[in-house]
Coordinates of C-alpha atoms and ligand atoms in Angstrom, one line a residue:
M1282 CA -168.7 -172.0 210.3
S1283 CA -168.7 -172.5 206.5
L1284 CA -169.0 -176.3 206.6
N1285 CA -172.0 -176.6 208.9
G1286 CA -174.2 -179.5 207.9
K1287 CA -171.6 -181.1 205.6
V1288 CA -169.8 -184.4 206.1
A1289 CA -166.1 -184.7 205.3
L1290 CA -164.1 -187.9 205.0
V1291 CA -160.4 -187.6 205.6
T1292 CA -158.4 -190.7 204.8
G1293 CA -155.3 -191.4 207.0
A1294 CA -156.6 -189.0 209.6
S1295 CA -155.1 -190.7 212.7
R1296 CA -151.8 -188.9 212.4
G1297 CA -149.9 -186.1 210.7
I1298 CA -151.4 -184.0 207.9
G1299 CA -154.7 -186.0 207.9
R1300 CA -155.1 -185.4 211.6
A1301 CA -154.6 -181.7 211.1
C1302 CA -157.1 -181.7 208.2
A1303 CA -159.7 -183.5 210.3
L1304 CA -159.3 -181.0 213.2
K1305 CA -159.5 -178.1 210.8
L1306 CA -162.6 -179.2 208.9
A1307 CA -164.4 -180.1 212.2
G1308 CA -163.5 -176.6 213.5
A1309 CA -165.2 -175.2 210.4
G1310 CA -168.3 -177.1 211.3
A1311 CA -168.1 -180.3 209.3
A1312 CA -169.0 -183.7 210.7
V1313 CA -165.8 -185.6 210.1
A1314 CA -165.2 -189.3 209.3
I1315 CA -161.7 -190.2 210.5
N1316 CA -160.3 -193.0 208.4
Y1317 CA -157.3 -195.1 209.6
T1318 CA -155.9 -198.5 208.9
S1319 CA -153.9 -199.5 212.0
S1320 CA -153.6 -196.7 214.5
E1321 CA -157.0 -197.1 216.3
K1322 CA -155.8 -195.4 219.5
S1323 CA -154.5 -192.3 217.6
A1324 CA -157.7 -192.1 215.6
L1325 CA -159.8 -192.2 218.7
E1326 CA -157.7 -189.4 220.2
V1327 CA -158.5 -187.3 217.1
K1328 CA -162.2 -188.1 217.5
N1329 CA -162.1 -187.2 221.2
E1330 CA -160.3 -183.9 220.5
I1331 CA -162.9 -182.9 218.0
I1332 CA -165.8 -183.8 220.3
A1333 CA -164.1 -181.9 223.2
N1334 CA -164.0 -178.9 221.0
G1335 CA -167.7 -179.1 220.4
G1336 CA -167.5 -180.8 217.0
K1337 CA -168.8 -184.1 215.5
A1338 CA -166.6 -187.0 214.4
L1339 CA -166.5 -190.8 214.1
C1340 CA -163.7 -193.2 213.3
F1341 CA -163.8 -195.7 210.4
K1342 CA -161.1 -198.4 209.9
A1343 CA -160.5 -199.3 206.2
N1344 CA -157.4 -200.0 204.0
V1345 CA -157.9 -197.5 201.2
S1346 CA -156.2 -199.8 198.7
K1347 CA -159.1 -202.3 199.1
L1348 CA -162.2 -201.3 197.1
D1349 CA -164.5 -203.6 199.2
E1350 CA -163.3 -202.0 202.5
V1351 CA -163.8 -198.5 201.0
E1352 CA -167.3 -199.4 199.9
N1353 CA -168.1 -200.8 203.3
M1354 CA -166.7 -197.7 205.0
Y1355 CA -168.8 -195.4 202.8
Q1356 CA -171.9 -197.3 203.7
K1357 CA -171.2 -197.0 207.4
I1358 CA -170.4 -193.3 207.1
E1359 CA -173.7 -192.6 205.3
E1360 CA -175.7 -194.5 207.9
Q1361 CA -174.0 -192.8 210.8
L1362 CA -173.1 -189.3 209.6
G1363 CA -174.8 -188.8 206.2
P1364 CA -173.6 -188.5 202.6
V1365 CA -169.9 -187.4 202.1
E1366 CA -169.7 -184.0 200.4
I1367 CA -166.0 -183.4 201.1
L1368 CA -163.3 -186.1 200.5
V1369 CA -159.7 -185.5 201.5
N1370 CA -157.6 -188.3 200.0
N1371 CA -154.6 -188.0 202.3
A1372 CA -153.6 -191.6 203.2
G1373 CA -150.1 -192.3 201.9
V1374 CA -146.9 -194.2 202.6
T1375 CA -143.3 -194.3 201.4
S1376 CA -141.0 -197.2 200.8
D1377 CA -137.8 -195.5 199.6
T1378 CA -134.8 -197.0 197.9
L1379 CA -133.0 -196.6 194.6
L1380 CA -134.7 -198.3 191.7
M1381 CA -131.9 -200.8 191.2
R1382 CA -132.7 -202.1 194.8
M1383 CA -136.4 -201.7 194.8
K1384 CA -138.4 -204.8 195.2
E1385 CA -141.6 -205.4 193.2
E1386 CA -143.6 -205.4 196.5
Q1387 CA -142.3 -202.0 197.4
W1388 CA -143.5 -200.6 194.1
D1389 CA -146.9 -202.3 194.4
K1390 CA -147.5 -201.3 198.0
V1391 CA -146.9 -197.6 197.4
M1392 CA -148.9 -197.5 194.1
E1393 CA -151.8 -199.5 195.7
I1394 CA -152.1 -197.3 198.8
N1395 CA -151.2 -193.9 197.3
L1396 CA -152.7 -194.1 193.8
K1397 CA -155.3 -196.9 193.8
G1398 CA -156.5 -195.6 197.2
V1399 CA -157.3 -192.3 195.6
F1400 CA -159.1 -194.1 192.7
N1401 CA -161.1 -196.3 195.2
C1402 CA -162.2 -193.5 197.5
S1403 CA -163.0 -191.0 194.6
K1404 CA -164.9 -193.6 192.6
V1405 CA -167.2 -194.4 195.5
A1406 CA -167.5 -190.7 196.6
I1407 CA -168.3 -189.5 193.1
K1408 CA -171.4 -191.7 192.8
K1409 CA -173.2 -189.8 195.6
M1410 CA -171.7 -186.4 194.7
L1411 CA -173.1 -186.7 191.2
K1412 CA -176.6 -187.3 192.7
L1413 CA -176.2 -184.4 195.2
K1414 CA -174.8 -182.2 192.3
K1415 CA -172.1 -180.9 194.6
G1416 CA -168.8 -182.0 196.2
R1417 CA -165.2 -181.3 196.8
I1418 CA -162.3 -183.7 196.4
I1419 CA -158.9 -182.7 197.7
N1420 CA -156.0 -185.0 196.9
I1421 CA -152.8 -184.8 198.8
T1422 CA -150.0 -185.2 196.3
S1423 CA -146.3 -184.1 196.9
V1424 CA -143.8 -181.7 195.4
V1425 CA -141.9 -184.9 194.6
G1426 CA -144.6 -185.8 192.1
I1427 CA -143.6 -182.6 190.3
T1428 CA -139.9 -182.5 190.7
G1429 CA -138.9 -186.2 191.2
N1430 CA -136.6 -187.4 193.9
A1431 CA -133.8 -189.9 193.9
G1432 CA -134.8 -192.9 196.0
Q1433 CA -138.5 -192.3 195.5
T1434 CA -139.4 -193.6 192.0
N1435 CA -142.4 -195.4 193.4
Y1436 CA -143.6 -192.6 195.6
A1437 CA -143.0 -189.9 192.9
A1438 CA -144.8 -192.0 190.3
S1439 CA -147.8 -192.4 192.6
K1440 CA -147.9 -188.7 193.4
A1441 CA -147.5 -187.6 189.8
G1442 CA -150.3 -190.1 189.0
I1443 CA -152.6 -188.4 191.5
I1444 CA -152.1 -185.1 189.7
G1445 CA -153.0 -186.6 186.3
F1446 CA -156.0 -188.4 187.9
S1447 CA -157.2 -185.2 189.6
K1448 CA -157.0 -183.0 186.5
S1449 CA -158.9 -185.7 184.5
L1450 CA -161.6 -186.1 187.1
A1451 CA -161.9 -182.3 187.5
K1452 CA -162.7 -182.1 183.8
E1453 CA -165.3 -185.0 184.0
V1454 CA -167.3 -183.5 186.9
A1455 CA -166.8 -179.7 186.8
N1456 CA -170.2 -179.1 185.2
R1457 CA -171.9 -181.1 188.0
N1458 CA -170.6 -178.7 190.6
I1459 CA -167.9 -181.0 191.9
L1460 CA -164.4 -179.5 192.3
V1461 CA -161.2 -181.6 192.3
N1462 CA -157.9 -180.1 193.4
C1463 CA -154.5 -181.2 194.7
V1464 CA -152.4 -179.9 197.5
A1465 CA -148.7 -180.6 197.1
P1466 CA -146.8 -180.4 200.4
G1467 CA -143.0 -179.9 200.6
Y1468 CA -141.2 -181.0 203.7
I1469 CA -143.7 -181.3 206.5
Q1470 CA -142.9 -182.5 210.1
T1471 CA -144.8 -185.7 210.6
D1472 CA -144.0 -189.4 211.3
M1473 CA -143.3 -189.8 207.6
T1474 CA -140.3 -187.5 207.6
E1475 CA -139.2 -188.3 211.2
G1476 CA -137.0 -191.1 210.0
L1477 CA -134.8 -189.0 207.7
S1478 CA -131.2 -188.6 208.8
E1479 CA -130.1 -185.4 210.4
K1480 CA -127.9 -184.7 207.4
V1481 CA -130.8 -185.1 205.0
K1482 CA -133.0 -182.9 207.2
E1483 CA -130.3 -180.2 207.3
N1484 CA -129.9 -180.2 203.5
L1485 CA -133.7 -180.0 203.1
L1486 CA -134.0 -177.1 205.5
S1487 CA -131.3 -175.2 203.7
S1488 CA -133.3 -175.4 200.5
I1489 CA -136.5 -173.9 202.0
P1490 CA -136.5 -170.1 201.4
V1491 CA -138.9 -169.3 204.3
G1492 CA -136.3 -171.0 206.6
R1493 CA -138.5 -173.5 208.5
L1494 CA -140.1 -176.9 208.0
G1495 CA -143.8 -177.0 207.3
S1496 CA -146.4 -178.0 209.9
P1497 CA -149.4 -180.2 209.2
E1498 CA -151.5 -177.1 210.0
D1499 CA -149.8 -175.3 207.1
V1500 CA -151.3 -178.0 204.8
A1501 CA -154.6 -178.2 206.5
N1502 CA -155.2 -174.4 206.1
V1503 CA -155.1 -174.8 202.3
V1504 CA -157.2 -177.9 202.4
Q1505 CA -159.8 -176.0 204.4
F1506 CA -159.7 -173.1 201.8
L1507 CA -160.3 -175.7 199.0
T1508 CA -163.5 -176.9 200.8
S1509 CA -164.8 -173.4 201.5
P1510 CA -167.0 -171.2 199.3
S1511 CA -163.9 -168.9 198.8
S1512 CA -162.6 -171.5 196.3
D1513 CA -165.8 -172.0 194.3
Y1514 CA -164.1 -171.1 191.0
I1515 CA -161.0 -173.3 191.4
T1516 CA -160.7 -176.8 190.0
G1517 CA -158.0 -179.0 188.5
Q1518 CA -155.2 -177.2 190.3
V1519 CA -152.2 -178.2 192.3
I1520 CA -151.4 -175.8 195.1
T1521 CA -147.9 -176.2 196.5
V1522 CA -147.3 -175.7 200.2
D1523 CA -143.6 -175.9 200.6
G1524 CA -142.2 -172.6 201.9
G1525 CA -140.9 -171.8 198.5
M1526 CA -138.7 -174.9 198.2
T1527 CA -139.7 -175.7 194.6
M1528 CA -140.3 -172.3 193.1
Ligands
LIG2897 N1 -144.9 -185.3 205.6 C1 -144.5 -184.8 204.4 O1 -143.4 -184.1 204.4 C2 -145.3 -184.9 203.2 C3 -144.9 -184.3 202.0 C4 -145.6 -184.4 200.9 C5 -146.7 -185.2 200.8 N2 -147.1 -185.8 202.0 C6 -148.3 -186.7 201.9 O2 -149.3 -186.3 202.8 C7 -150.0 -187.4 203.2 C8 -150.0 -187.6 204.7 O3 -148.6 -187.7 205.1 P1 -148.1 -187.7 206.6 O4 -146.7 -187.1 206.6 O5 -149.1 -187.0 207.5 O6 -148.0 -189.3 206.9 P2 -148.0 -190.1 208.3 O7 -147.8 -189.2 209.5 O8 -147.1 -191.2 208.1 O9 -149.6 -190.6 208.3 C9 -150.0 -191.4 207.3 C10 -151.5 -191.7 207.5 O10 -152.0 -192.5 206.4 C11 -152.7 -193.6 207.0 N3 -152.6 -194.8 206.1 C12 -151.5 -195.4 205.6 N4 -151.8 -196.4 204.9 C13 -153.2 -196.5 204.8 C14 -154.1 -197.3 204.2 N5 -153.7 -198.4 203.4 N6 -155.4 -197.1 204.4 C15 -155.8 -196.0 205.1 N7 -155.0 -195.2 205.8 C16 -153.7 -195.4 205.6 C17 -152.1 -193.8 208.3 O11 -153.0 -194.6 209.1 P3 -152.5 -195.4 210.4 O12 -152.1 -194.4 211.4 O13 -153.7 -196.2 210.8 O14 -151.4 -196.2 209.9 C18 -151.9 -192.4 208.8 O15 -153.1 -191.9 209.3 C19 -149.5 -188.6 202.5 O16 -150.2 -188.8 201.3 C20 -148.1 -188.1 202.1 O17 -147.6 -188.8 200.9 C21 -146.4 -185.8 203.1

């Protein structure tokens, strides 16, 4: 139980990849703060599953794109669980369309949740981590932030932004024993990808060398590695979890 006594915050942990990360980190011994914005019932189910497995978890509602809500959430987490040593910035959304049809609101929404959300949560987290002289931040980006994808200029820009942000922050805090890395999933089966047409899904599957779609657990395994002592000498990296899709 390598994370015994540590507190981990996973943003967007009510569903999909965030849920898998919360379960995984709790299984490794961390007390987990489950953040969500609208799916209260699903967040409570994640909490109950962790507690049923003998772990510790609480739910915290906050829109990561709002700095005041994030600050408020951190205060409550500290009071109820203790200082956050592990932050998994996972909350994210898509709003896909070709640039020529993209509305300003679609651009703003995706950038505010995906990129400003990472800024907000990291900024608040880093304050305490600097005092503690230890911490891990894992940011969930996407292979799309590396390769680009037609119909996702907003999403790809937000995910590429996360990579630049993470490398810069990694350089700022490495000598304070705080490590910052990214995980870049490929095509993972969650609500986010559920809406894709069968044709798009078939095309994607044919481009994955290992011959299957990814599961949220495939991503959570790497997130757990990046929180463990086994990754003590890794920072500023982007680890792709995509079954070989983008090699
Ligand atoms: N699925 C993929 O193939 C894939 C590939 C590459 C990268 N990713 C990235 O992996 C992350 C998780 O994706 P997923 O597929 O698991 O998505 P998902 O199933 O749609 O879940 C998204 C999660 O983010 C939360 N969220 C959305 N907006 C939020 C906000 N403003 N504040 C706080 N939480 C918010 C949601 O909370 P509520 O339930 O309360 O709405 C939910 O828990 C995202 O950053 C995504 O970009 C996914």
